[in-house]
mmCIF file of C-alpha atoms in Angstrom:
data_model
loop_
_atom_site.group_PDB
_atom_site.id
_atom_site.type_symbol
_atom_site.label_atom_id
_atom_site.label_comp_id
_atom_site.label_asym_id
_atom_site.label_seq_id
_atom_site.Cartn_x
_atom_site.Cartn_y
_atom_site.Cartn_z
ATOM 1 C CA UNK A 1 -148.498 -112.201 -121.672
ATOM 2 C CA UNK A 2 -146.329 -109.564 -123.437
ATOM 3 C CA UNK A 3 -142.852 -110.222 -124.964
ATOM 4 C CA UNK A 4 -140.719 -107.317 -123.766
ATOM 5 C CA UNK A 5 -137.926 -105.901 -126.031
ATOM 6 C CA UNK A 6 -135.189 -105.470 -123.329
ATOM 7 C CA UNK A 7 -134.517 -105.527 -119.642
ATOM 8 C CA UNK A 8 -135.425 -101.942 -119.077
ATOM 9 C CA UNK A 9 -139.260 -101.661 -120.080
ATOM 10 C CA UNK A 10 -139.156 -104.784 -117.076
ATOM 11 C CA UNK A 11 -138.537 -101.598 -115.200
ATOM 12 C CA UNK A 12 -141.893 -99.855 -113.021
ATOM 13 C CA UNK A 13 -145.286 -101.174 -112.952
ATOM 14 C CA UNK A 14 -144.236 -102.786 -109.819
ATOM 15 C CA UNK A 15 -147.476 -104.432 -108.244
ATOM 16 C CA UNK A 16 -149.563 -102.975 -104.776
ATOM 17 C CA UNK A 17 -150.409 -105.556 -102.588
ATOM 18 C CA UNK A 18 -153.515 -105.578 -99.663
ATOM 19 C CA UNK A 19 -152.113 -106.315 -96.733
ATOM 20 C CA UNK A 20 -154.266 -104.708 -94.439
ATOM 21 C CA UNK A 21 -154.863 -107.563 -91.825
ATOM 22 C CA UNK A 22 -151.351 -106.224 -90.555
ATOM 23 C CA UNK A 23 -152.710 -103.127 -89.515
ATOM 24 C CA UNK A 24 -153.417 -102.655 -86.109
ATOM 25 C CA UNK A 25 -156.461 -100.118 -86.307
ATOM 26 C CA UNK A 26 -158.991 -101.935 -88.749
ATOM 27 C CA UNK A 27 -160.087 -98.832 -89.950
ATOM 28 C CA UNK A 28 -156.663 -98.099 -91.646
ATOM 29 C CA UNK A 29 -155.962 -100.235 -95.359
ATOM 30 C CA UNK A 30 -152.424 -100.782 -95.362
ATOM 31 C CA UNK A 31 -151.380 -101.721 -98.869
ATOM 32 C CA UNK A 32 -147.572 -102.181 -99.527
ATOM 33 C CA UNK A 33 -145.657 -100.918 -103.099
ATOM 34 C CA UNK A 34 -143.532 -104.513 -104.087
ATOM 35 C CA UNK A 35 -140.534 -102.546 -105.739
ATOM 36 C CA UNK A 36 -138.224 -105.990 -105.433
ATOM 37 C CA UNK A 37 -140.206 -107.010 -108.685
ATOM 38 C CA UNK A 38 -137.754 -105.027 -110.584
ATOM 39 C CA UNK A 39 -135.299 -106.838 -112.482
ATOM 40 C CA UNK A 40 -132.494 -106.659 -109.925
ATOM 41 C CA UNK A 41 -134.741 -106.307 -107.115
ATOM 42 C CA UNK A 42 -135.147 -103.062 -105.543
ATOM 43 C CA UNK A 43 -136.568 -99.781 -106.355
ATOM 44 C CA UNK A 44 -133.211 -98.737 -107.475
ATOM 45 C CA UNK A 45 -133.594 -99.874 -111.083
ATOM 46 C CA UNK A 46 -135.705 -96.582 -111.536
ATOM 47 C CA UNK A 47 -133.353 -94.791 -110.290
ATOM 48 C CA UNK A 48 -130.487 -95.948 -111.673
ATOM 49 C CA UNK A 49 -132.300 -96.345 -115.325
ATOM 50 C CA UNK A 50 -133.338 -92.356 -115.216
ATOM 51 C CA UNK A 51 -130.092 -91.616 -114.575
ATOM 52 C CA UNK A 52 -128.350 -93.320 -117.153
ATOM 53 C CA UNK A 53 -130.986 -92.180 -119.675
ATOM 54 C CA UNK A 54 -130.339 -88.403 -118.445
ATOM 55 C CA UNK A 55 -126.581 -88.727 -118.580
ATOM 56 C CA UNK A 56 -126.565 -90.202 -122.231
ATOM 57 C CA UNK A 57 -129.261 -87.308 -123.076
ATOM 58 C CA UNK A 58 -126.986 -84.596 -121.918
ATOM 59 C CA UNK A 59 -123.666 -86.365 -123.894
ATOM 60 C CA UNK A 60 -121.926 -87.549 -120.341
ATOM 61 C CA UNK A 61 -121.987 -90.982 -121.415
ATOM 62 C CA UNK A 62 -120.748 -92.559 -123.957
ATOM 63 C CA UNK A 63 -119.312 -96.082 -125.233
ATOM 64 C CA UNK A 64 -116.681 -97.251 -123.120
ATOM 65 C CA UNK A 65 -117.336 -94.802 -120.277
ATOM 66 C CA UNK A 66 -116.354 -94.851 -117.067
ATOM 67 C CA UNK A 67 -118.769 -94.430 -114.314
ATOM 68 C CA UNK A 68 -118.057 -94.515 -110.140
ATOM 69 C CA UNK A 69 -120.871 -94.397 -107.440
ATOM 70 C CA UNK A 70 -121.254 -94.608 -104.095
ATOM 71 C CA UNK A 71 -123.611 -97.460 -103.041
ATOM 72 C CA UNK A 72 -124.487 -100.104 -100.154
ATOM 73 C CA UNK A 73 -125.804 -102.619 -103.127
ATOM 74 C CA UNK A 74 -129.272 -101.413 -104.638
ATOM 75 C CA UNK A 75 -128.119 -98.311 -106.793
ATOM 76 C CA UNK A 76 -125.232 -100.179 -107.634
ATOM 77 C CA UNK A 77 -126.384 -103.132 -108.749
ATOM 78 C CA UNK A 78 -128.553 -101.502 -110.699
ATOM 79 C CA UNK A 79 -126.231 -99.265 -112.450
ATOM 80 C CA UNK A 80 -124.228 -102.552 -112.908
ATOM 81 C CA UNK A 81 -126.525 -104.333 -114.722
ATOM 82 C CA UNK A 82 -127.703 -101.633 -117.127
ATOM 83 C CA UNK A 83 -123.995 -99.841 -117.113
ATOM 84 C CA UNK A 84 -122.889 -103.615 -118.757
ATOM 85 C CA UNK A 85 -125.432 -103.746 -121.320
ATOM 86 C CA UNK A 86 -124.772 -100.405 -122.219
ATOM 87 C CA UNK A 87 -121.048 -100.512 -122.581
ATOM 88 C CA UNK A 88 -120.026 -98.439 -119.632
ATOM 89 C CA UNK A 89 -117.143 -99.591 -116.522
ATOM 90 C CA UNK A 90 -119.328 -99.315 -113.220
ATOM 91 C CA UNK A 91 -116.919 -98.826 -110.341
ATOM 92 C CA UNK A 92 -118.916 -98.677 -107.052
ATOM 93 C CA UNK A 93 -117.821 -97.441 -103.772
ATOM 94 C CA UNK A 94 -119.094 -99.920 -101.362
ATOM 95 C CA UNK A 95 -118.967 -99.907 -97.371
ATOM 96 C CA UNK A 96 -117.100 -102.437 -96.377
ATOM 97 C CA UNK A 97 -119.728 -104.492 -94.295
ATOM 98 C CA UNK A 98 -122.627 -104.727 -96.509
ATOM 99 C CA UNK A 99 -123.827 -108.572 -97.296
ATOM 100 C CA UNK A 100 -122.548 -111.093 -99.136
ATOM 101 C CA UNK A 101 -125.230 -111.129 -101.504
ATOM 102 C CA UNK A 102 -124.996 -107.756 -102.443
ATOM 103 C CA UNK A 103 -121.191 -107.981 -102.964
ATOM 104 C CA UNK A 104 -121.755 -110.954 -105.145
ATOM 105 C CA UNK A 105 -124.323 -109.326 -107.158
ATOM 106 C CA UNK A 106 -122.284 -106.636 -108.104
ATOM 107 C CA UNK A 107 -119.690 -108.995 -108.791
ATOM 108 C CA UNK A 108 -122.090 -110.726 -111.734
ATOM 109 C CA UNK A 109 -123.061 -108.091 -113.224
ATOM 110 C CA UNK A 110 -118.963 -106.911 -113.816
ATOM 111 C CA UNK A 111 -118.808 -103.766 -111.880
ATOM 112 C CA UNK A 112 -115.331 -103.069 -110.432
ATOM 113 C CA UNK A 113 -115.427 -102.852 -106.149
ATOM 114 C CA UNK A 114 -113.809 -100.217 -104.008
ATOM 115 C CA UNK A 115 -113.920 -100.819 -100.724
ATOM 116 C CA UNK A 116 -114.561 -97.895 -98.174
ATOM 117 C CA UNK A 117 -114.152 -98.700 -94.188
ATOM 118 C CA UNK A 118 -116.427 -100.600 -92.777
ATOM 119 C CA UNK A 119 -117.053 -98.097 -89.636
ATOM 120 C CA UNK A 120 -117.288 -94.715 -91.552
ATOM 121 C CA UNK A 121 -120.867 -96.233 -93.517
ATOM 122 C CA UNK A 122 -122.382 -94.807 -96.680
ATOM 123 C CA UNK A 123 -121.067 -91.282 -95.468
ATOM 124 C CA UNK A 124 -117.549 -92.612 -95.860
ATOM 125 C CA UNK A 125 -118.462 -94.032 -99.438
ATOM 126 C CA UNK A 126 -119.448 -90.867 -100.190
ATOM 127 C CA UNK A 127 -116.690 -89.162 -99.076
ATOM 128 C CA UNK A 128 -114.355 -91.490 -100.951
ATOM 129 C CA UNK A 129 -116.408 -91.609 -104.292
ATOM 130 C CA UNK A 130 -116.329 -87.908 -104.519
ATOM 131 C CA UNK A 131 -112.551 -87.772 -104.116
ATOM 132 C CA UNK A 132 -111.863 -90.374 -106.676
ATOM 133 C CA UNK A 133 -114.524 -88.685 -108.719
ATOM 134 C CA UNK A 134 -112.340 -85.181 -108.589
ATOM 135 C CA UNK A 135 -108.809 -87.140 -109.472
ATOM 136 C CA UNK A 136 -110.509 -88.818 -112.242
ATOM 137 C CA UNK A 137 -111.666 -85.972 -113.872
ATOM 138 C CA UNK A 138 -112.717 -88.635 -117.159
ATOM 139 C CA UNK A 139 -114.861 -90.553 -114.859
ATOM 140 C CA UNK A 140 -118.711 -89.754 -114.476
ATOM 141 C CA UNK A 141 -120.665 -89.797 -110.830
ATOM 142 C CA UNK A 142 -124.237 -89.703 -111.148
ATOM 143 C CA UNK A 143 -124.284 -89.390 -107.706
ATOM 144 C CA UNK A 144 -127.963 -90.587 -106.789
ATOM 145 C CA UNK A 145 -127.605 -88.417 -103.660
ATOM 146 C CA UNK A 146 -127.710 -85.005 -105.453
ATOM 147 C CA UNK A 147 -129.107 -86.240 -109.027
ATOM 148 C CA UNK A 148 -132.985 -84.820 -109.569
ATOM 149 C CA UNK A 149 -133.324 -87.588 -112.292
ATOM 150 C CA UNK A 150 -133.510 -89.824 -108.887
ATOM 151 C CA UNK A 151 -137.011 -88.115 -107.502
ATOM 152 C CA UNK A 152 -138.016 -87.598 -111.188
ATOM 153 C CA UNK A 153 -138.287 -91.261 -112.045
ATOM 154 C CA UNK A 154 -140.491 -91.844 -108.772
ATOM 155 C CA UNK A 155 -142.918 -88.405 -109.711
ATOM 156 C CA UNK A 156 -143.045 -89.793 -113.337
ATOM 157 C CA UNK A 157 -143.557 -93.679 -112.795
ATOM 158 C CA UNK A 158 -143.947 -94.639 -108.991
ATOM 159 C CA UNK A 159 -146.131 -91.967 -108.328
ATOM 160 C CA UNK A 160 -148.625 -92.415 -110.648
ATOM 161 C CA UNK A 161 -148.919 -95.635 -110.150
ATOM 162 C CA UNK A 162 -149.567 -95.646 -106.713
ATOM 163 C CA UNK A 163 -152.532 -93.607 -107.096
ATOM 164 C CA UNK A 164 -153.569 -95.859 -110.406
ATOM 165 C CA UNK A 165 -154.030 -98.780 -107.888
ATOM 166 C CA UNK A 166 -154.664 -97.110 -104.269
ATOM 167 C CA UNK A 167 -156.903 -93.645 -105.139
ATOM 168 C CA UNK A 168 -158.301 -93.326 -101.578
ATOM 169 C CA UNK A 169 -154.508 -92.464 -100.611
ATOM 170 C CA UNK A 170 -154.622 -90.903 -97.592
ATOM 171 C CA UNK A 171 -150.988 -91.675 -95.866
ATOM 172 C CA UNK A 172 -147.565 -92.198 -97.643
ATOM 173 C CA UNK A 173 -144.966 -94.137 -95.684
ATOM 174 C CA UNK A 174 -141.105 -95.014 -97.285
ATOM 175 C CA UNK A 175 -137.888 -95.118 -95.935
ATOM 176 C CA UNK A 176 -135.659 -91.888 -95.649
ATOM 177 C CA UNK A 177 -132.323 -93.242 -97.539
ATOM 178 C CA UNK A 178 -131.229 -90.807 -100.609
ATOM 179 C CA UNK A 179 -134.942 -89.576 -99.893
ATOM 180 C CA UNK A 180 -135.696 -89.673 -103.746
ATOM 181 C CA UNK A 181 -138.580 -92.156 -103.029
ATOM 182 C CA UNK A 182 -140.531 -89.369 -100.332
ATOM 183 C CA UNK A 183 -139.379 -86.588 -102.513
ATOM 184 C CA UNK A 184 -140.859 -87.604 -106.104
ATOM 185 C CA UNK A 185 -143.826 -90.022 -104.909
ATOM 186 C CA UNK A 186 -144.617 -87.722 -102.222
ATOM 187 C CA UNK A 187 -144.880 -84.262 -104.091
ATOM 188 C CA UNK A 188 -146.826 -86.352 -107.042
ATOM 189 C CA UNK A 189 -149.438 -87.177 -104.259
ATOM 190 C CA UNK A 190 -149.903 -84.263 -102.841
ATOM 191 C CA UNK A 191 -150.867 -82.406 -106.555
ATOM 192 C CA UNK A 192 -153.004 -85.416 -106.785
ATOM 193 C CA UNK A 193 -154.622 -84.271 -103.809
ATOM 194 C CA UNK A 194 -153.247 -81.611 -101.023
ATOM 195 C CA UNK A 195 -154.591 -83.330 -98.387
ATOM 196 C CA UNK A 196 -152.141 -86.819 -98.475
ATOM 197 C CA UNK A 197 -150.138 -87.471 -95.751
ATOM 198 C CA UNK A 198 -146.058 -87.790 -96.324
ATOM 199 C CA UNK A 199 -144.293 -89.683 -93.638
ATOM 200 C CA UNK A 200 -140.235 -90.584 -93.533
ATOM 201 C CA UNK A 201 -139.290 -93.189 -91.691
ATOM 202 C CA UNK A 202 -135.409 -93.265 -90.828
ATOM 203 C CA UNK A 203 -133.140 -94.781 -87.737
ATOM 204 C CA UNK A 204 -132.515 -93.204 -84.709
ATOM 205 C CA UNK A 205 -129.032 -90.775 -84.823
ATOM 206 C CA UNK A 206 -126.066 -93.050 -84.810
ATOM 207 C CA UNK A 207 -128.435 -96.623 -85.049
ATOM 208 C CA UNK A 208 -128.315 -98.354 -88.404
ATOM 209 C CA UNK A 209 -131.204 -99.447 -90.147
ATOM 210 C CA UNK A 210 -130.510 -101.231 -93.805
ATOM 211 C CA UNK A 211 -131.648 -98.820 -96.461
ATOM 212 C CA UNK A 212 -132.265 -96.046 -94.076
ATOM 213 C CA UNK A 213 -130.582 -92.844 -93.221
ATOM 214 C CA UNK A 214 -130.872 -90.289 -90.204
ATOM 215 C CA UNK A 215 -130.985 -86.691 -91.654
ATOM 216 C CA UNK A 216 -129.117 -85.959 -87.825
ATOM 217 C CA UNK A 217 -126.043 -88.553 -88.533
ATOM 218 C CA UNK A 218 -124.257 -85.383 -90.265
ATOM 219 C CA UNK A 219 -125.430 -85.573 -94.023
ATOM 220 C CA UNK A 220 -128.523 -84.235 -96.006
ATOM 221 C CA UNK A 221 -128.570 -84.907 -99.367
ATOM 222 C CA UNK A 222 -128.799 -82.729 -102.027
ATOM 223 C CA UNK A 223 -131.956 -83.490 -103.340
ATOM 224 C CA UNK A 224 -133.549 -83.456 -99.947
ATOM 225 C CA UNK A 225 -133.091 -79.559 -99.883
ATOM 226 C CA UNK A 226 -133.740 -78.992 -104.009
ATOM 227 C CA UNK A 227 -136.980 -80.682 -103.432
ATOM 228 C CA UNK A 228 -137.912 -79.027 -100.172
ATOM 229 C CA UNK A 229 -137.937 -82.293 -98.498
ATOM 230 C CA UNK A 230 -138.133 -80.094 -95.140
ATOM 231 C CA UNK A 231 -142.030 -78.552 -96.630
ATOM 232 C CA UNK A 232 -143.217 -81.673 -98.546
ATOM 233 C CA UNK A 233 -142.667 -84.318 -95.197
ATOM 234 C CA UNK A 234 -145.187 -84.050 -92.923
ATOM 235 C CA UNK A 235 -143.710 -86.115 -90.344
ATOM 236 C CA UNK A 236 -140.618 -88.620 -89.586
ATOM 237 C CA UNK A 237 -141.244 -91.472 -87.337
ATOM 238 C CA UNK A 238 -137.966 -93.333 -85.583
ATOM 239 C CA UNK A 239 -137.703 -97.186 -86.771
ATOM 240 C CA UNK A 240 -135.245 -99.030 -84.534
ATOM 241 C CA UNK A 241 -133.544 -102.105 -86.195
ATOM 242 C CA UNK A 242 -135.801 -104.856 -83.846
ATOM 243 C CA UNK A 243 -138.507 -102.990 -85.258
ATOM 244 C CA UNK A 244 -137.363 -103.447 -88.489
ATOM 245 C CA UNK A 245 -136.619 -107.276 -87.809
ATOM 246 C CA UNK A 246 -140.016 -108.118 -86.246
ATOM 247 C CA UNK A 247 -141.856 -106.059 -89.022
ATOM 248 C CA UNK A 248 -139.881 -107.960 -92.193
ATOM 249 C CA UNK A 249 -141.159 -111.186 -90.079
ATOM 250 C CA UNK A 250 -144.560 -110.218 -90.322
ATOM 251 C CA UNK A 251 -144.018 -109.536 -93.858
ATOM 252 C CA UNK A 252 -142.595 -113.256 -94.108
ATOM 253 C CA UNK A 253 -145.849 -114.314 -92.756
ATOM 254 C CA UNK A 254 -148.035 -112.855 -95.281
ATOM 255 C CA UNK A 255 -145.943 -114.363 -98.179
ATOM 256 C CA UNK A 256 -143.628 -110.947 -98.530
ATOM 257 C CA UNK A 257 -139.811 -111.761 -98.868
ATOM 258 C CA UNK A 258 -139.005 -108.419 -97.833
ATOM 259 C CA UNK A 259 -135.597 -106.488 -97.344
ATOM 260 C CA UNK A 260 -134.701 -104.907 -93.600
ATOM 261 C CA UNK A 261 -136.194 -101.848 -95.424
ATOM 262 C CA UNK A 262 -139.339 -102.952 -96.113
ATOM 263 C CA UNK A 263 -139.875 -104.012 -92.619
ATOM 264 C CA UNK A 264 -139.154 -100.696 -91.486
ATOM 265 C CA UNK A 265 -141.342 -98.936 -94.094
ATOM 266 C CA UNK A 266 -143.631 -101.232 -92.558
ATOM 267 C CA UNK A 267 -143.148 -100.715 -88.743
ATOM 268 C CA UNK A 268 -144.066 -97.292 -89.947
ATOM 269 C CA UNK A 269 -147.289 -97.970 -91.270
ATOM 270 C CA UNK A 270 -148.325 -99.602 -88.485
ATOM 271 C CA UNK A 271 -147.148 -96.404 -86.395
ATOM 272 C CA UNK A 272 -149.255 -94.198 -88.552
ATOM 273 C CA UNK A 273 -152.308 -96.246 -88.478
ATOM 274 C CA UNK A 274 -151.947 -96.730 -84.795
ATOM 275 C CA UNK A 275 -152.003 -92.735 -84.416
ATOM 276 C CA UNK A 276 -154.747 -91.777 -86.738
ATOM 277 C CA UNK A 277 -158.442 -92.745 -86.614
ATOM 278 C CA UNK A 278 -158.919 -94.093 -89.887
ATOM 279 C CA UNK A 279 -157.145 -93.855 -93.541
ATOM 280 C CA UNK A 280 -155.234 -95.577 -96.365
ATOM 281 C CA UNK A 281 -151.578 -96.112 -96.145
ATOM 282 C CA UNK A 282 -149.565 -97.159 -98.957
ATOM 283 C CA UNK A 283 -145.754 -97.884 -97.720
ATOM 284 C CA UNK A 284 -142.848 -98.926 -100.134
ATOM 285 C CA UNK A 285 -141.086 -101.864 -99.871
ATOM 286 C CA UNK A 286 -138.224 -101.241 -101.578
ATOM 287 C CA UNK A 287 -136.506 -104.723 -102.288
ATOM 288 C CA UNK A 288 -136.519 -108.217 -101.946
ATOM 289 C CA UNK A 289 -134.902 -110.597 -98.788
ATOM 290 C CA UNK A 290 -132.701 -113.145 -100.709
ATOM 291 C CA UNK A 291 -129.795 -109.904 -100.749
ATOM 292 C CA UNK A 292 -129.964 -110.219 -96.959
ATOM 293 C CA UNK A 293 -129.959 -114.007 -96.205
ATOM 294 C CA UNK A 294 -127.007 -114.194 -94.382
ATOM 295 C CA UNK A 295 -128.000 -111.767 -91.586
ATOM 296 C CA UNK A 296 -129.849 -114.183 -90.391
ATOM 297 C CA UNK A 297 -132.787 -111.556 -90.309
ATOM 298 C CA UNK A 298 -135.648 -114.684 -90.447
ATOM 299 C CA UNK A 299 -134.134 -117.285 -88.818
ATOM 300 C CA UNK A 300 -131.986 -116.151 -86.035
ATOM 301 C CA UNK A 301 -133.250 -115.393 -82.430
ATOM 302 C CA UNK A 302 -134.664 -111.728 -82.607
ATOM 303 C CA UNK A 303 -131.938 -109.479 -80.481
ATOM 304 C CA UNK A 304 -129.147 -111.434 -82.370
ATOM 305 C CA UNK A 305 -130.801 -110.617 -85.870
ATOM 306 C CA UNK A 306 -131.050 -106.760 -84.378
ATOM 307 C CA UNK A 307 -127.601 -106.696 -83.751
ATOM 308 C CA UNK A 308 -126.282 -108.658 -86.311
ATOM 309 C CA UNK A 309 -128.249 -106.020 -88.853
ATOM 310 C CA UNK A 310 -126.953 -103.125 -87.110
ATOM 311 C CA UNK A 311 -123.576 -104.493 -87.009
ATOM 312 C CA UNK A 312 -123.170 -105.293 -90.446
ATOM 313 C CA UNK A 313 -125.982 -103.621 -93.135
ATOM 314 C CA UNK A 314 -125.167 -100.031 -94.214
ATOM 315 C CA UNK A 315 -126.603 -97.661 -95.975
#
């Protein structure tokens, strides 16, 4: 067992697990990316590690800083965690209606909370964080929504890893959120080999999935078009939020305490193997359930959790 200096080399090397007896054509592997091994749980710790390393690189950062975001939980916690060890004030702009558990995260780690409404989701905490970003002219965004160290981390350290412990790749399947994930993994895969599949899976226009976005709710982001997210995606398949439910379930099942994300990443696996005739699917799973407990997402009946997710988990 290795003795790790600090916190951030706990980042990556996230492990790929089999879990192909979900798959409902048995000649497609399904084999799921378990990024809630990170040290605050979610993929977001490589994002939010690149871009703190970038910042400090290019002299935006430095002792004492102050830095504002615009998160529903992952990024910020993230940012929280290494902002604190690192000396910097993390304010994050969060939706009002995110969990509990994600409030009270941030809350540990000492970032600073600013609540945007409830009904205008992670487009309103945008909105908000750039404003407060422009009358704070000493304050630093990183903004993971237009930041290229955010698909850079996943083409230097996600990427290669998939194919390290999947090869046969055929079929990538992740969540459309900040699209970072798709965006670096993806165009890593396809120099690896041309012929892998990139599929998006996001919420239908005006539903809410947790950790999802619809590109037709009104905002792209910026790395989506720098990264020529419209060329590299190959398809996007439409996750509704009982999909999501009844996919984290089956994740349960198999030992997987998944986020609402993962389910849907998930659910769209199973679409993709249902519509091809045989392959290897690796799908992301981008954090772990305990920051959604009190949805009620595994224990509630199924069309309450549904609505109960929609009605309260943001972006």
């Amino acid at each position: 067992m290795a003795v790790y200096r600090s916190v951030d080399e706990l980042i990556g090397a996230t492990p790929t697990l089999d879990v192909s007896r979900l798959s409902p054509n048995p000649s497609v592997a399904l084999y799921a990316k378990l990024e809630g091994h990170n040290p605050t749980g979610s993929v977001k710790d490589r994002v939010a590690l690149a871009m703190l390393d970038r910042a400090e690189a290019e002299g935006g950062l430095t002792p004492g800083s102050v830095i504002i975001e615009p998160s529903s939980g992952n990024t910020g916690i993230a940012l929280a965690m290494l902002g604190q060890r690192r000396g910097y004030r993390v304010k994050i702009v969060l939706p009002g209606n995110v969990t509990a558990e994600r409030r009270q995260m941030l809350e540990i780690f000492g970032a600073e909370i600013i609540d945007s409404p409830a009904e205008q989701g992670s487009n309103g905490a945008v909105r908000m964080a750039v404003e407060l970003a422009e009358a704070n002219p000493d304050w630093t965004m990183l903004y993971q929504y237009g930041n290229e160290a955010n698909p850079e981390a996943h083409y230097r350290s996600t990427g290669p890893e998939i194919v390290a412990d999947v090869p046969g790749i055929t079929h990538f399947v992740a969540g459309l959120g900040t699209s970072g994930t798709l965006l670096g993994v993806g165009r890593y895969l396809k120099e690896h080999s041309p012929t892998v599949q990139v599929w998006a899976v996001e919420p239908p226009a005006g539903e809410q999935v947790e950790g999802l976005r619809s590109l037709d709710d009104g905002y792209v982001p910026p790395i989506f078009e720098q990264w020529g997210g419209v060329d590299l995606l190959d398809r996007k398949m439409i996750v509704r939020p009982r999909e999501s439910i009844e996919a984290t379930r089956m994740l349960a099942a198999e030992g997987v305490f998944s986020g609402i994300s993962g389910g849907a990443a998930l659910a769209g696996a199973r679409k993709a193997a249902a519509r091809i005739d045989d392959g290897v699917i690796v799908f992301v799973v981008s954090d772990h359930g305990w920051k959604y407990l009190s949805v009620g997402a595994w224990t509630d009946d199924l069309d309450a959790a549904a609505a109960q997710a929609e009605n309260v988990i943001y972006f």
